[in-house]
Coordinates of C-alpha atoms in Angstrom, one line a residue:
M1 CA -39.7 90.6 -2.9
D2 CA -42.7 92.4 -4.5
T3 CA -44.2 89.1 -5.5
L4 CA -44.3 87.8 -1.9
R5 CA -47.7 86.3 -1.2
R6 CA -49.7 87.8 1.6
P7 CA -50.8 85.2 4.2
D8 CA -54.5 84.4 4.6
P9 CA -55.9 86.6 7.4
V10 CA -58.1 83.8 8.6
R11 CA -55.0 81.6 9.0
T12 CA -52.8 84.2 10.7
L13 CA -52.2 84.3 14.4
R14 CA -52.0 87.8 15.7
V15 CA -49.9 88.2 18.9
E16 CA -49.2 91.3 20.9
T17 CA -45.7 91.5 22.4
P18 CA -44.9 93.1 25.8
E19 CA -43.9 96.2 23.8
Q20 CA -47.5 96.4 22.5
V21 CA -46.6 95.6 19.0
D22 CA -48.7 93.3 17.0
L23 CA -47.0 90.3 15.3
G24 CA -48.5 88.1 12.6
F25 CA -47.7 84.3 12.3
E26 CA -49.1 82.4 9.3
I27 CA -50.4 79.0 10.4
A28 CA -49.0 76.1 8.4
D29 CA -51.3 74.0 6.3
L30 CA -51.8 70.3 6.4
G31 CA -49.8 69.5 3.3
S32 CA -46.6 71.3 4.3
R33 CA -46.8 69.6 7.8
F34 CA -47.1 66.2 6.1
T35 CA -44.2 66.9 3.9
A36 CA -42.0 67.8 6.9
L37 CA -43.2 64.7 8.7
V38 CA -42.2 62.4 5.8
L39 CA -38.8 64.1 5.6
D40 CA -38.2 63.6 9.3
G41 CA -39.4 60.0 9.1
L42 CA -36.9 59.3 6.4
L43 CA -34.1 60.8 8.5
I44 CA -35.0 58.6 11.4
F45 CA -35.1 55.6 9.2
V46 CA -31.7 56.4 7.7
S47 CA -30.2 57.0 11.1
L48 CA -31.5 53.7 12.4
L49 CA -30.1 51.9 9.3
A50 CA -26.8 53.6 9.9
V51 CA -26.7 52.5 13.5
L52 CA -27.5 48.9 12.4
L53 CA -24.8 48.9 9.7
L54 CA -22.3 50.4 12.1
L55 CA -23.1 47.7 14.6
M56 CA -22.6 45.0 12.0
W57 CA -19.3 46.5 10.9
F58 CA -18.1 46.8 14.5
G59 CA -19.0 43.2 15.2
Y60 CA -17.3 42.0 12.1
H61 CA -14.0 43.9 12.5
T62 CA -13.7 43.9 16.3
D63 CA -12.7 40.9 18.4
L64 CA -14.8 41.4 21.5
S65 CA -15.6 39.1 24.3
A66 CA -19.2 37.9 24.6
L67 CA -19.8 40.1 27.6
A68 CA -18.3 43.2 25.9
G69 CA -20.4 42.5 22.8
S70 CA -23.5 42.2 25.0
W71 CA -22.8 45.7 26.5
V72 CA -22.3 47.1 23.0
L73 CA -25.6 45.6 21.8
A74 CA -27.4 47.0 24.9
A75 CA -26.0 50.4 24.2
V76 CA -27.2 50.2 20.6
L77 CA -30.7 49.2 21.7
L78 CA -31.0 52.1 24.0
L79 CA -29.5 54.5 21.4
S80 CA -32.1 53.3 18.9
F81 CA -34.9 53.8 21.5
V82 CA -33.6 57.4 22.3
L83 CA -33.4 58.2 18.6
V84 CA -36.9 57.1 17.8
W85 CA -38.5 58.8 20.9
G86 CA -36.1 61.7 21.3
Y87 CA -35.7 62.9 17.7
F88 CA -38.6 65.4 17.7
V89 CA -38.2 66.5 21.3
Y90 CA -34.5 67.2 20.8
W91 CA -34.8 69.1 17.5
E92 CA -37.9 71.0 18.4
G93 CA -37.0 71.7 22.0
Y94 CA -33.3 72.7 21.5
H95 CA -33.5 74.2 17.9
N96 CA -36.2 76.8 18.3
G97 CA -39.1 74.6 17.2
R98 CA -37.5 73.3 14.0
T99 CA -36.6 69.7 13.0
P100 CA -34.5 69.2 9.8
G101 CA -37.8 68.4 8.0
K102 CA -39.5 71.5 9.3
R103 CA -36.6 73.6 8.4
W104 CA -36.6 72.3 4.8
A105 CA -40.4 72.9 4.5
G106 CA -40.1 76.4 6.0
L107 CA -42.0 75.6 9.2
R108 CA -41.5 76.2 12.9
V109 CA -43.4 75.3 16.1
I110 CA -44.2 78.0 18.6
H111 CA -46.5 78.3 21.6
D112 CA -49.9 79.8 20.8
G113 CA -48.9 82.9 22.7
G114 CA -46.2 83.6 20.2
H115 CA -43.4 82.5 22.5
P116 CA -40.6 80.1 21.5
L117 CA -41.3 76.4 22.0
T118 CA -39.9 75.0 25.3
V119 CA -38.5 71.6 25.8
R120 CA -41.5 70.7 27.9
G121 CA -43.9 71.8 25.2
A122 CA -41.9 69.7 22.7
A123 CA -42.1 66.7 25.0
I124 CA -45.9 67.0 25.4
R125 CA -46.8 67.5 21.7
N126 CA -44.5 64.6 20.7
L127 CA -45.6 62.1 23.4
V128 CA -49.3 62.7 22.4
R129 CA -48.1 62.0 18.9
L130 CA -48.7 58.3 19.8
I131 CA -52.5 59.0 19.7
D132 CA -52.3 61.3 16.7
A133 CA -50.6 58.5 14.8
Q134 CA -53.4 56.0 15.3
P135 CA -54.8 53.7 14.1
A136 CA -51.8 51.6 13.4
F137 CA -49.7 54.7 12.6
T138 CA -51.8 55.8 9.7
W139 CA -52.1 59.3 11.3
M140 CA -55.9 59.3 10.7
V141 CA -56.6 60.7 14.2
G142 CA -54.1 63.6 13.9
G143 CA -55.0 64.3 10.3
A144 CA -58.7 64.5 11.1
A145 CA -58.0 66.8 14.1
M146 CA -55.9 69.1 11.9
M147 CA -58.6 69.3 9.2
L148 CA -61.3 70.1 11.7
H149 CA -59.3 72.6 13.8
P150 CA -59.2 76.2 12.5
R151 CA -55.5 76.5 13.5
T152 CA -54.6 73.1 12.1
Q153 CA -53.8 71.7 15.5
R154 CA -53.5 68.0 16.2
L155 CA -54.1 66.6 19.6
G156 CA -50.5 67.0 20.6
D157 CA -50.7 70.7 19.8
M158 CA -53.8 71.1 21.8
A159 CA -52.2 69.5 24.8
A160 CA -49.0 71.5 24.6
G161 CA -50.6 74.7 23.5
T162 CA -48.5 74.9 20.3
L163 CA -48.9 76.0 16.7
V164 CA -46.9 75.1 13.6
I165 CA -46.3 78.3 11.6
R166 CA -44.7 79.2 8.3
D167 CA -41.2 80.4 8.7
R168 CA -40.1 81.9 5.3
G169 CA -37.0 83.8 6.4
A170 CA -35.8 83.8 2.8
S171 CA -38.6 86.3 1.8
E172 CA -37.2 89.1 4.0
L173 CA -35.2 92.1 2.8
T174 CA -31.7 90.7 2.2
G175 CA -28.6 92.1 3.8
A176 CA -27.5 93.5 0.4
E177 CA -30.8 95.4 0.1
L178 CA -30.3 96.8 3.6
E179 CA -26.8 97.8 2.7
R180 CA -28.0 99.7 -0.4
L181 CA -30.7 101.4 1.7
A182 CA -28.3 102.3 4.4
H183 CA -25.6 103.8 2.2
A184 CA -27.7 105.3 -0.6
P185 CA -27.0 109.1 -0.9
A186 CA -29.8 111.5 0.2
A187 CA -30.3 112.6 -3.4
D188 CA -31.3 109.1 -4.4
R189 CA -34.8 109.3 -2.9
P190 CA -38.2 109.3 -4.7
R191 CA -39.2 112.8 -5.8
L192 CA -42.8 112.3 -6.7
D193 CA -45.6 112.3 -4.2
D194 CA -48.1 109.3 -4.1
E195 CA -50.6 111.0 -6.4
A196 CA -48.1 111.9 -9.1
F197 CA -46.4 108.5 -9.0
E198 CA -49.7 106.7 -9.2
A199 CA -50.6 108.7 -12.4
L200 CA -47.2 108.0 -13.9
D201 CA -47.4 104.3 -12.9
R202 CA -50.8 103.9 -14.6
F203 CA -49.5 105.6 -17.8
A204 CA -46.4 103.3 -17.9
A205 CA -48.6 100.2 -17.4
G206 CA -51.2 101.1 -20.1
R207 CA -49.4 103.3 -22.6
T208 CA -48.9 100.6 -25.2
Q209 CA -52.7 100.0 -25.4
L210 CA -53.6 103.6 -26.2
A211 CA -54.2 105.0 -29.6
K212 CA -51.7 107.4 -31.1
E213 CA -53.5 110.7 -30.6
P214 CA -54.8 110.0 -27.0
R215 CA -51.3 108.7 -26.1
A216 CA -49.7 111.9 -27.4
R217 CA -52.1 114.1 -25.5
L218 CA -51.5 112.2 -22.3
V219 CA -47.7 112.4 -22.8
A220 CA -47.9 116.1 -23.2
R221 CA -50.0 116.6 -20.1
L222 CA -47.8 114.4 -17.9
S223 CA -44.6 116.1 -19.3
E224 CA -46.0 119.5 -18.4
A225 CA -47.1 118.4 -14.9
L226 CA -43.9 116.5 -14.1
A227 CA -41.4 118.9 -15.9
P228 CA -39.4 119.8 -12.7
H229 CA -38.7 116.1 -12.1
L230 CA -37.9 114.8 -15.6
P231 CA -34.3 113.9 -16.4
P232 CA -32.4 116.3 -18.7
S233 CA -33.3 116.0 -22.4
I234 CA -30.4 114.6 -24.5
G235 CA -32.4 114.1 -27.6
E236 CA -35.0 111.8 -26.0
A237 CA -38.6 112.0 -26.9
P238 CA -41.0 113.2 -24.1
E239 CA -42.4 109.8 -23.7
E240 CA -38.9 108.3 -23.3
R241 CA -38.2 110.8 -20.5
L242 CA -41.4 109.9 -18.7
V243 CA -40.5 106.2 -18.9
A244 CA -37.0 107.0 -17.6
L245 CA -38.6 108.9 -14.7
W246 CA -41.0 106.0 -13.9
E247 CA -38.1 103.5 -13.9
R248 CA -36.1 105.6 -11.6
E249 CA -38.9 106.2 -9.1
S250 CA -40.0 102.6 -9.2
G251 CA -36.5 101.4 -8.5
L252 CA -36.0 103.7 -5.6
R253 CA -39.4 102.9 -4.0
A254 CA -38.8 99.2 -4.5
M255 CA -35.5 99.4 -2.6
A256 CA -37.5 100.9 0.3
G257 CA -40.1 98.1 0.3
G258 CA -42.2 98.3 -2.9
A259 CA -43.0 100.4 -5.9
S260 CA -46.1 101.8 -4.2
A261 CA -44.3 102.9 -1.0
S262 CA -45.4 106.3 0.4
P263 CA -42.8 109.0 0.9
L264 CA -43.1 108.5 4.7
A265 CA -42.4 104.8 4.4
V266 CA -39.5 105.5 2.1
G267 CA -38.0 108.0 4.5
L268 CA -38.5 105.5 7.4
A269 CA -36.7 102.8 5.4
R270 CA -33.8 104.9 4.4
G271 CA -33.4 106.6 7.8
Q272 CA -33.5 103.4 9.8
A273 CA -31.8 101.0 7.4
K274 CA -28.4 101.2 9.2
D275 CA -30.0 100.3 12.6
W276 CA -31.9 97.5 11.0
L277 CA -28.8 96.1 9.4
E278 CA -26.9 96.2 12.8
Y279 CA -29.9 94.7 14.6
R280 CA -30.3 91.9 12.0
R281 CA -26.6 91.0 12.4
L282 CA -26.9 90.7 16.2
V283 CA -30.1 88.6 15.7
D284 CA -28.2 86.2 13.4
R285 CA -25.4 85.8 15.9
A286 CA -27.7 85.3 18.9
S287 CA -29.9 82.8 16.9
R288 CA -26.9 80.6 16.2
R289 CA -25.1 80.7 19.6
G290 CA -27.6 82.3 22.0
L291 CA -27.6 85.6 23.7
D292 CA -24.5 84.5 25.7
A293 CA -22.6 85.0 22.5
L294 CA -23.1 88.8 22.8
S295 CA -20.9 91.0 25.1
P296 CA -22.7 93.0 27.8
A297 CA -22.4 96.1 25.5
E298 CA -23.8 94.2 22.5
L299 CA -26.6 92.8 24.6
E300 CA -27.6 96.3 25.8
R301 CA -27.4 97.5 22.2
F302 CA -29.4 94.5 21.0
A303 CA -32.2 95.3 23.5
A304 CA -32.3 98.9 22.4
L305 CA -32.4 98.0 18.7
Y306 CA -35.2 95.5 19.4
R307 CA -37.3 98.2 21.0
A308 CA -36.5 100.6 18.2
T309 CA -37.3 98.1 15.5
A310 CA -40.6 97.2 17.2
A311 CA -41.5 100.9 17.1
D312 CA -40.5 101.1 13.5
L313 CA -42.8 98.2 12.7
A314 CA -45.7 100.2 14.2
R315 CA -44.7 103.3 12.2
A316 CA -44.4 101.3 9.0
R317 CA -48.0 100.1 9.4
T318 CA -49.2 103.6 10.2
Y319 CA -47.4 105.0 7.1
G320 CA -49.0 102.3 4.9
A321 CA -45.7 100.7 4.0
P322 CA -45.9 97.9 1.4
W323 CA -46.3 94.3 2.6
P324 CA -42.7 93.1 1.9
L325 CA -41.3 95.8 4.2
V326 CA -43.8 95.1 6.9
F327 CA -43.3 91.4 6.6
S328 CA -39.5 91.9 7.0
L329 CA -39.9 94.0 10.1
E330 CA -42.3 91.5 11.6
R331 CA -39.8 88.7 11.1
W332 CA -37.0 90.7 12.6
V333 CA -39.1 91.8 15.6
G334 CA -40.4 88.2 16.0
A335 CA -36.9 86.8 16.0
G336 CA -35.8 89.3 18.7
H337 CA -38.9 88.6 20.7
N338 CA -38.1 84.9 20.6
L339 CA -34.5 85.5 21.8
L340 CA -35.4 87.9 24.6
Y341 CA -38.3 85.9 26.0
R342 CA -36.8 82.4 25.4
P343 CA -37.0 80.3 28.6
T344 CA -33.7 80.0 30.4
S345 CA -32.0 76.6 30.0
R346 CA -31.6 74.6 33.1
S347 CA -28.3 73.5 34.4
W348 CA -27.3 70.1 35.8
R349 CA -27.6 71.7 39.2
G350 CA -31.1 72.6 38.4
L351 CA -31.8 69.0 37.4
V352 CA -30.5 67.7 40.7
E353 CA -32.5 70.3 42.7
W354 CA -35.7 69.3 40.7
L355 CA -35.1 65.6 41.5
R356 CA -34.4 66.3 45.1
H357 CA -37.3 68.6 45.8
G358 CA -39.5 69.3 42.8
F359 CA -40.5 65.8 41.7
P360 CA -41.4 64.4 45.1
S361 CA -43.3 67.6 45.9
L362 CA -45.3 67.3 42.7
V363 CA -46.0 63.6 43.5
R364 CA -47.5 64.5 46.9
A365 CA -49.5 67.4 45.4
R366 CA -51.1 65.0 42.9
R367 CA -51.5 62.0 45.3
R368 CA -55.2 61.7 44.5
Y369 CA -54.6 61.1 40.9
I370 CA -51.9 58.5 41.8
A371 CA -54.3 56.8 44.2
L372 CA -56.9 56.6 41.4
A373 CA -54.3 55.2 39.0
A374 CA -53.3 52.6 41.6
A375 CA -56.9 51.6 42.0
L376 CA -57.3 51.1 38.3
L377 CA -54.1 49.0 38.3
F378 CA -54.5 46.9 41.4
L379 CA -58.2 46.4 41.8
P380 CA -58.5 44.5 38.5
A381 CA -55.3 42.6 39.4
V382 CA -56.8 41.5 42.7
G383 CA -60.1 40.6 41.1
V384 CA -58.5 38.6 38.2
F385 CA -56.2 36.9 40.7
G386 CA -59.2 35.6 42.7
A387 CA -61.1 34.6 39.5
V388 CA -58.2 32.6 38.0
R389 CA -57.5 31.0 41.4
D390 CA -61.1 29.8 41.4
D391 CA -61.1 28.8 37.7
P392 CA -57.6 28.1 36.4
A393 CA -59.0 27.7 32.9
L394 CA -59.5 31.4 32.7
A395 CA -55.7 31.9 32.5
R396 CA -55.8 30.4 28.9
D397 CA -58.0 33.3 27.9
L398 CA -55.9 36.0 29.5
L399 CA -52.3 35.0 29.0
P400 CA -50.1 34.0 26.0
H401 CA -49.0 30.5 25.6
E402 CA -45.4 31.3 26.5
M403 CA -46.4 32.6 29.9
L404 CA -48.7 29.7 30.6
E405 CA -45.8 27.3 29.7
R406 CA -43.4 29.2 32.0
A407 CA -45.9 28.9 34.9
R408 CA -46.5 25.1 34.2
T409 CA -42.7 24.4 34.2
A410 CA -42.0 26.6 37.2
P411 CA -42.3 23.8 39.9
D412 CA -39.7 21.7 38.1
R413 CA -37.3 24.7 37.8
A414 CA -37.8 25.4 41.5
R415 CA -37.0 21.8 42.5
E416 CA -33.8 22.0 40.4
G417 CA -32.7 25.3 41.9
G418 CA -33.7 27.3 38.9
Q419 CA -35.4 30.7 38.8
Y420 CA -38.4 32.4 37.3
V421 CA -36.4 33.1 34.2
E422 CA -32.9 31.9 33.3
I423 CA -30.7 34.8 32.0
P424 CA -27.0 34.0 31.5
E425 CA -24.8 36.8 32.8
V426 CA -23.7 37.6 29.3
F427 CA -27.2 38.6 28.3
M428 CA -28.0 40.7 31.4
P429 CA -27.1 44.0 29.8
I430 CA -29.3 43.3 26.8
M431 CA -32.2 42.3 29.0
S432 CA -31.8 45.4 31.2
S433 CA -31.8 47.8 28.2
G434 CA -34.8 46.0 26.7
V435 CA -36.7 46.2 29.9
I436 CA -36.0 49.9 30.3
A437 CA -37.1 50.6 26.8
N438 CA -40.3 48.6 27.1
N439 CA -41.3 50.0 30.5
V440 CA -40.7 53.6 29.5
Q441 CA -42.6 53.0 26.3
V442 CA -45.6 51.7 28.3
T443 CA -45.6 54.8 30.5
F444 CA -45.5 57.0 27.4
F445 CA -48.6 55.2 26.1
A446 CA -50.3 55.7 29.5
F447 CA -49.5 59.4 29.4
A448 CA -50.6 59.9 25.8
G449 CA -53.9 58.0 26.5
G450 CA -54.9 60.9 28.8
I451 CA -55.7 63.1 25.8
L452 CA -58.7 60.9 25.2
A453 CA -60.4 62.3 28.3
G454 CA -58.3 59.9 30.4
L455 CA -60.0 56.8 29.0
G456 CA -56.9 55.6 27.1
T457 CA -54.9 55.8 30.3
A458 CA -57.5 54.0 32.3
L459 CA -57.7 51.3 29.7
I460 CA -53.9 50.7 29.8
L461 CA -53.9 50.6 33.6
V462 CA -56.7 48.1 33.7
I463 CA -55.2 45.9 31.0
N464 CA -51.9 45.8 32.9
G465 CA -53.7 45.0 36.1
I466 CA -55.5 42.1 34.5
S467 CA -52.2 40.8 33.1
L468 CA -50.5 41.2 36.5
G469 CA -53.3 39.4 38.4
A470 CA -53.5 36.5 35.8
V471 CA -49.8 35.9 35.9
A472 CA -49.6 35.8 39.7
A473 CA -52.6 33.4 39.9
A474 CA -51.2 31.1 37.2
F475 CA -48.0 30.7 39.2
H476 CA -49.8 30.2 42.5
N477 CA -52.1 27.6 40.9
E478 CA -48.9 25.7 40.0
G479 CA -47.6 26.0 43.5
A480 CA -44.7 28.3 42.3
G481 CA -45.8 31.7 43.6
A482 CA -42.6 32.1 45.6
L483 CA -40.5 31.7 42.5
L484 CA -42.4 34.6 40.9
W485 CA -42.2 36.9 43.9
E486 CA -38.6 36.2 44.4
F487 CA -37.9 37.5 40.9
V488 CA -40.2 40.5 41.1
A489 CA -39.3 41.6 44.6
A490 CA -36.1 43.6 43.8
H491 CA -37.6 45.7 41.0
G492 CA -41.3 45.3 41.4
V493 CA -41.9 48.0 44.0
I494 CA -40.2 50.8 42.1
E495 CA -41.6 49.6 38.7
L496 CA -45.2 49.5 39.9
T497 CA -44.8 52.8 41.7
A498 CA -43.6 54.4 38.5
I499 CA -46.5 52.9 36.5
C500 CA -49.0 54.4 39.0
I501 CA -47.3 57.8 38.7
A502 CA -47.3 57.6 34.9
G503 CA -51.0 56.7 35.0
A504 CA -51.6 59.7 37.3
A505 CA -49.9 61.9 34.6
G506 CA -52.3 60.6 32.0
L507 CA -55.3 61.1 34.2
L508 CA -54.2 64.6 35.1
L509 CA -53.9 65.3 31.4
G510 CA -57.4 64.0 30.8
S511 CA -58.9 66.0 33.7
G512 CA -58.2 69.2 31.8
L513 CA -60.9 68.1 29.3
V514 CA -63.3 66.5 31.7
L515 CA -63.0 68.8 34.7
P516 CA -61.5 72.1 33.5
G517 CA -62.9 74.1 36.4
R518 CA -63.3 77.8 35.7
R519 CA -60.8 77.8 32.9
G520 CA -61.5 77.0 29.2
R521 CA -60.9 73.4 28.3
M522 CA -57.9 74.1 26.1
D523 CA -56.3 76.3 28.7
A524 CA -56.9 73.7 31.4
L525 CA -55.5 71.0 29.2
A526 CA -52.3 72.9 28.4
E527 CA -51.8 73.8 32.1
R528 CA -52.3 70.3 33.4
A529 CA -50.2 68.9 30.6
R530 CA -47.2 70.8 31.9
E531 CA -47.6 69.2 35.3
A532 CA -48.3 65.8 33.8
V533 CA -45.1 65.7 31.7
S534 CA -43.1 66.7 34.8
L535 CA -44.5 63.6 36.5
L536 CA -43.6 61.6 33.5
A537 CA -40.0 62.9 33.5
G538 CA -39.5 61.7 37.0
T539 CA -41.2 58.4 36.3
T540 CA -38.8 57.8 33.4
L541 CA -35.8 58.1 35.7
L542 CA -37.4 55.7 38.2
L543 CA -37.9 53.2 35.4
V544 CA -34.3 53.4 34.4
L545 CA -33.4 52.3 38.0
A546 CA -36.1 49.6 37.9
G547 CA -34.7 48.3 34.6
L548 CA -31.2 48.0 36.0
L549 CA -32.5 46.1 39.0
E550 CA -34.6 43.8 36.7
G551 CA -31.7 43.2 34.4
F552 CA -28.9 42.6 36.9
V553 CA -30.4 41.8 40.3
S554 CA -33.7 40.0 39.8
P555 CA -32.3 37.2 37.6
A556 CA -28.9 37.0 39.5
R557 CA -28.1 33.7 41.3
I558 CA -28.0 35.1 44.8
Q559 CA -29.7 34.1 48.0
T560 CA -33.4 34.8 48.2
A561 CA -32.8 36.6 51.5
A562 CA -30.4 38.9 49.8
K563 CA -33.0 39.8 47.1
L564 CA -35.6 40.4 49.8
V565 CA -33.1 42.7 51.7
I566 CA -32.5 44.6 48.4
A567 CA -36.3 44.8 47.8
G568 CA -36.9 46.1 51.3
A569 CA -34.2 48.7 51.0
V570 CA -35.5 49.9 47.6
A571 CA -39.1 50.1 48.9
A572 CA -38.0 52.1 51.9
G573 CA -35.8 54.4 49.8
V574 CA -38.6 55.1 47.3
L575 CA -41.1 55.7 50.1
A576 CA -38.8 58.0 52.0
Y577 CA -37.9 59.9 48.8
L578 CA -41.5 60.5 47.7
V579 CA -42.8 61.2 51.2
A580 CA -40.0 63.4 52.6
G581 CA -38.3 64.8 49.5
G582 CA -38.5 68.6 49.3
R583 CA -40.2 69.1 52.7
S584 CA -37.3 71.0 54.2
V585 CA -37.0 73.5 51.4
D586 CA -37.7 77.2 52.1
P587 CA -40.9 78.0 50.1
E588 CA -39.4 81.2 48.8
S589 CA -36.5 79.3 47.2
A590 CA -38.3 76.1 46.3
P591 CA -38.0 75.0 42.6
D592 CA -41.0 75.0 40.3
V593 CA -42.5 71.6 41.0
T594 CA -44.3 71.6 37.6
A595 CA -41.1 72.3 35.6
A596 CA -39.4 69.2 34.3
P597 CA -35.7 69.4 33.8
G598 CA -34.6 71.2 30.7
T599 CA -37.7 73.4 30.4

């Protein structure tokens, strides 16, 4: 405990709690963060490998029909997608800012105001990880940002307003030490004042280096000055009695937080140790199972002990208590602060209310960004469509060979009663899960690109628009446009709407850097990122519906009129939901439109 290293003041975040007590959080360095990332990456790899081996074992030992096997494979594909994309969000958002890798490395993620990490904050910082990991997942962008930023923040941390801090709970006063402090008899207290103990401490440290005569004179002077406090003589030499007194005083002071503790700090430690022990036990219980694990009486006691311990921290600093004691009190107060001010978790009912009212209200509130995203998507699509219609050879420069071949053979398939793409019923679950994963991943990239001042988002929208226009023109040039639109009709409206909303989320994120208004750029970025990730959450749910339609309805062998009826119903439903959803809610009871579910 006495050898605990003090954190670098330059790399320490100071936060004032609502109780006006200053807490210190040591900012993690680049090396420890990289270590945690490698460990988490290995866990993800091992988990994916385990899923693959389980699938192989299941397929070998289970006699399933082809359709049932297709459903199992589809589920595994989605599970792998959720594992890769949801690992960090789940562990950081629901385990107080710590993944298994961060826990092993002694790190934790918090918001830069000292508050616990929210699910929304975890989602933002880990979606922007896509940009931090570039180029080609070498992490050069994120690494450069952390080296240049005084708080070692990567782009995801800037967007989410988060910090990675050291979380060395093992360096605190242990429960055994608190027990000894709490139950030590009153007589077992340091007897020397600070000046006398300092003189004795200096003698004990340098006595072996003194010559015989000066050493004897110093022993005589100290023995005379400290005579009332020396242990009884049982044949010991005066020097041995001085050493025994020094060992006793040092041990008692160390129990109270360090050998150099002042009498006031020692008295504080001994007087409050029982309350600290009780408070720490309550903190440990609440940290594992939440504050709901405490009874009403225990919760009231916990709040009272938190305030008392916060006051003790201020007193310990005033008394000049040694660093290990102050560090322990800071950790305990910080843990209580995180529990008391942790955002409330949202229920399923809250999720339903947000989907009914919050998401459509936010879409309408940010309709200008959605219109801009739609322009970046559809204007290039229309322009490229016209260009490829005029010069069919352009399609070879814009589309892969497989798509050109599909367009070339489309008239033959149409005459034979075929479709845009032939998907046997047995493969529809696999196609649906693959489409969902791909589309959600594209929207994640569109959102994350917003951290580059919106340019990354704009580029993704324009590229998708060019591809959309070129594909449509290639089919029309072959006289098979109807075959394409018959396939796209059922899912296209909801999918394109979702892409525009996701693009708006990225542009909203970038606007915090380009047009921060009266706020600082980092404050504006973090504020708009919260709205942006809420837009993205709703978009993800829309894309799940679009993927189901694309996997099961669009390739189905049903009448074209039936597909058009489904497309019209879907378009009308989406339009009604986004235009009318949440309008009838009382403003006083309306849900927070910026709050995504779970945050």
